[in-house]
XYZ file of C-alpha atoms in Angstrom:
163
model
C -23.184 1.491 0.915
C -25.878 3.990 1.925
C -23.789 6.920 0.684
C -23.158 5.564 -2.832
C -24.563 7.657 -5.676
C -25.993 5.416 -8.404
C -27.287 5.946 -11.935
C -30.534 4.108 -12.674
C -32.851 3.553 -15.613
C -36.578 3.569 -14.960
C -38.375 0.523 -16.240
C -41.118 2.734 -17.761
C -38.528 4.531 -19.934
C -38.705 7.915 -18.144
C -35.495 9.882 -17.664
C -33.783 9.518 -14.313
C -31.403 12.144 -12.935
C -29.303 11.055 -9.941
C -29.620 13.536 -7.085
C -29.897 13.478 -3.349
C -33.433 14.027 -2.083
C -34.141 17.347 -0.365
C -35.953 15.880 2.647
C -34.157 12.551 2.931
C -30.780 11.004 2.302
C -32.333 8.686 -0.290
C -31.719 9.283 -3.987
C -34.626 11.095 -5.641
C -36.035 10.250 -9.083
C -37.392 12.867 -11.458
C -39.319 12.468 -14.632
C -42.441 10.637 -15.628
C -45.572 11.404 -13.669
C -48.088 8.899 -12.490
C -49.051 7.701 -9.080
C -47.271 4.349 -9.205
C -44.027 3.971 -7.318
C -41.129 4.278 -9.781
C -38.974 1.202 -10.225
C -35.771 0.710 -12.151
C -32.435 -1.011 -12.445
C -28.984 0.206 -11.422
C -26.895 0.741 -14.561
C -23.818 2.235 -12.930
C -22.289 3.651 -9.788
C -21.400 7.326 -10.131
C -19.470 7.650 -6.858
C -18.410 5.025 -4.308
C -18.590 5.821 -0.605
C -15.990 3.270 0.478
C -13.891 3.946 3.550
C -11.410 1.904 5.578
C -13.036 -0.812 7.692
C -11.816 -2.274 10.996
C -11.346 -6.002 10.387
C -9.881 -9.215 11.746
C -7.996 -11.575 9.433
C -9.634 -15.008 9.099
C -6.725 -17.491 9.232
C -8.957 -20.389 8.140
C -9.708 -18.672 4.817
C -6.140 -18.899 3.494
C -5.720 -19.706 -0.197
C -2.024 -19.170 -0.814
C -1.346 -15.548 0.130
C -5.039 -14.575 -0.094
C -7.153 -14.238 3.028
C -10.579 -12.941 3.952
C -10.691 -10.023 6.359
C -13.865 -9.974 8.459
C -15.143 -6.427 9.157
C -16.418 -5.712 12.663
C -19.552 -4.222 11.064
C -21.582 -7.301 10.114
C -23.380 -5.350 7.357
C -20.116 -5.256 5.387
C -19.075 -8.412 3.489
C -15.727 -10.076 4.059
C -12.931 -8.437 2.073
C -10.445 -10.394 -0.042
C -6.913 -9.432 1.002
C -3.529 -10.512 -0.378
C -0.711 -10.498 2.174
C 2.540 -12.277 2.953
C 2.406 -11.016 6.558
C -0.540 -13.110 7.737
C 1.378 -14.422 10.768
C 1.957 -10.841 11.984
C -1.714 -9.886 11.405
C -3.310 -12.851 13.210
C -5.141 -11.768 16.351
C -4.851 -8.092 15.386
C -7.440 -5.471 14.525
C -6.496 -4.097 11.117
C -7.799 -1.406 8.805
C -8.665 -2.621 5.308
C -9.753 -0.436 2.419
C -11.878 -1.763 -0.473
C -10.331 -1.269 -3.919
C -12.816 -2.939 -6.259
C -15.588 -5.471 -6.433
C -15.673 -7.373 -9.700
C -19.111 -8.487 -10.842
C -18.096 -12.168 -10.894
C -16.564 -12.227 -7.401
C -18.361 -13.064 -4.192
C -16.292 -10.643 -2.071
C -14.697 -7.245 -2.751
C -10.925 -6.951 -3.056
C -9.065 -4.627 -0.736
C -5.698 -3.777 0.716
C -4.172 -3.552 4.186
C -3.960 0.028 5.524
C -2.541 -0.351 9.046
C -2.718 -2.303 12.296
C -4.808 -0.860 15.133
C -3.570 -3.278 17.802
C -4.329 -6.634 19.353
C -7.889 -7.950 19.502
C -9.180 -7.283 23.032
C -6.772 -4.392 23.666
C -8.769 -1.457 25.075
C -6.973 1.213 23.003
C -7.251 -0.768 19.748
C -10.914 -1.623 20.316
C -11.709 2.026 21.176
C -9.991 3.259 18.013
C -11.868 0.635 15.962
C -15.201 1.879 17.352
C -14.306 5.473 16.503
C -13.241 4.494 12.985
C -16.391 2.429 12.410
C -18.499 5.464 13.346
C -16.325 7.755 11.201
C -15.100 9.838 14.139
C -11.883 11.640 13.207
C -9.326 10.657 15.849
C -6.270 12.273 14.250
C -4.193 14.510 16.527
C -4.823 18.235 16.374
C -2.567 20.210 14.044
C 0.025 22.627 15.485
C -2.109 25.546 14.234
C -5.097 24.357 16.267
C -2.975 23.674 19.343
C -1.522 27.198 19.104
C -5.053 28.595 19.622
C -5.472 26.834 22.979
C -4.877 28.691 26.276
C -1.682 27.962 28.205
C -1.551 24.944 30.534
C -2.954 25.620 33.972
C -5.692 27.931 32.657
C -8.847 27.986 34.779
C -12.221 29.618 34.385
C -12.081 33.122 35.928
C -14.172 33.604 39.096
C -16.205 36.355 37.391
C -17.210 33.926 34.648
C -18.176 31.239 37.177
C -20.304 33.758 39.111
C -21.966 34.913 35.873
C -23.089 31.379 35.073
């Protein structure tokens, strides 16, 4: 993922300190001068930036109770999911969270979070779009709602005239 923070080793032996670049969102490399572009290998992932993904269960991928969930974002690989409720999840938009991705496995392993609704349902599809773009769609807390003006409030005439 673009937001992962990784630890790398430079191939020229210079020290590498993982940090976020000041001018860009790309990781910056320090150490070792020279005009050549630094190159290296990833030796570890310091922090994962995984989040829940809106997916559809692929019924044709069944291997016992294991299925592949296909994320709506085509940049994300299918996610291995174990469930005994596949019949209830067919034709539904579901949220799946990635747990791990073993080096020897083709796909990451994840778990079911919740059902958004039926595929094609306007409300479910809208919520999936908001989730995919990381828009918080949780209801406002009672503290926030207490700050709102009473129902029926309108902009005062003096304020309208001032604008």
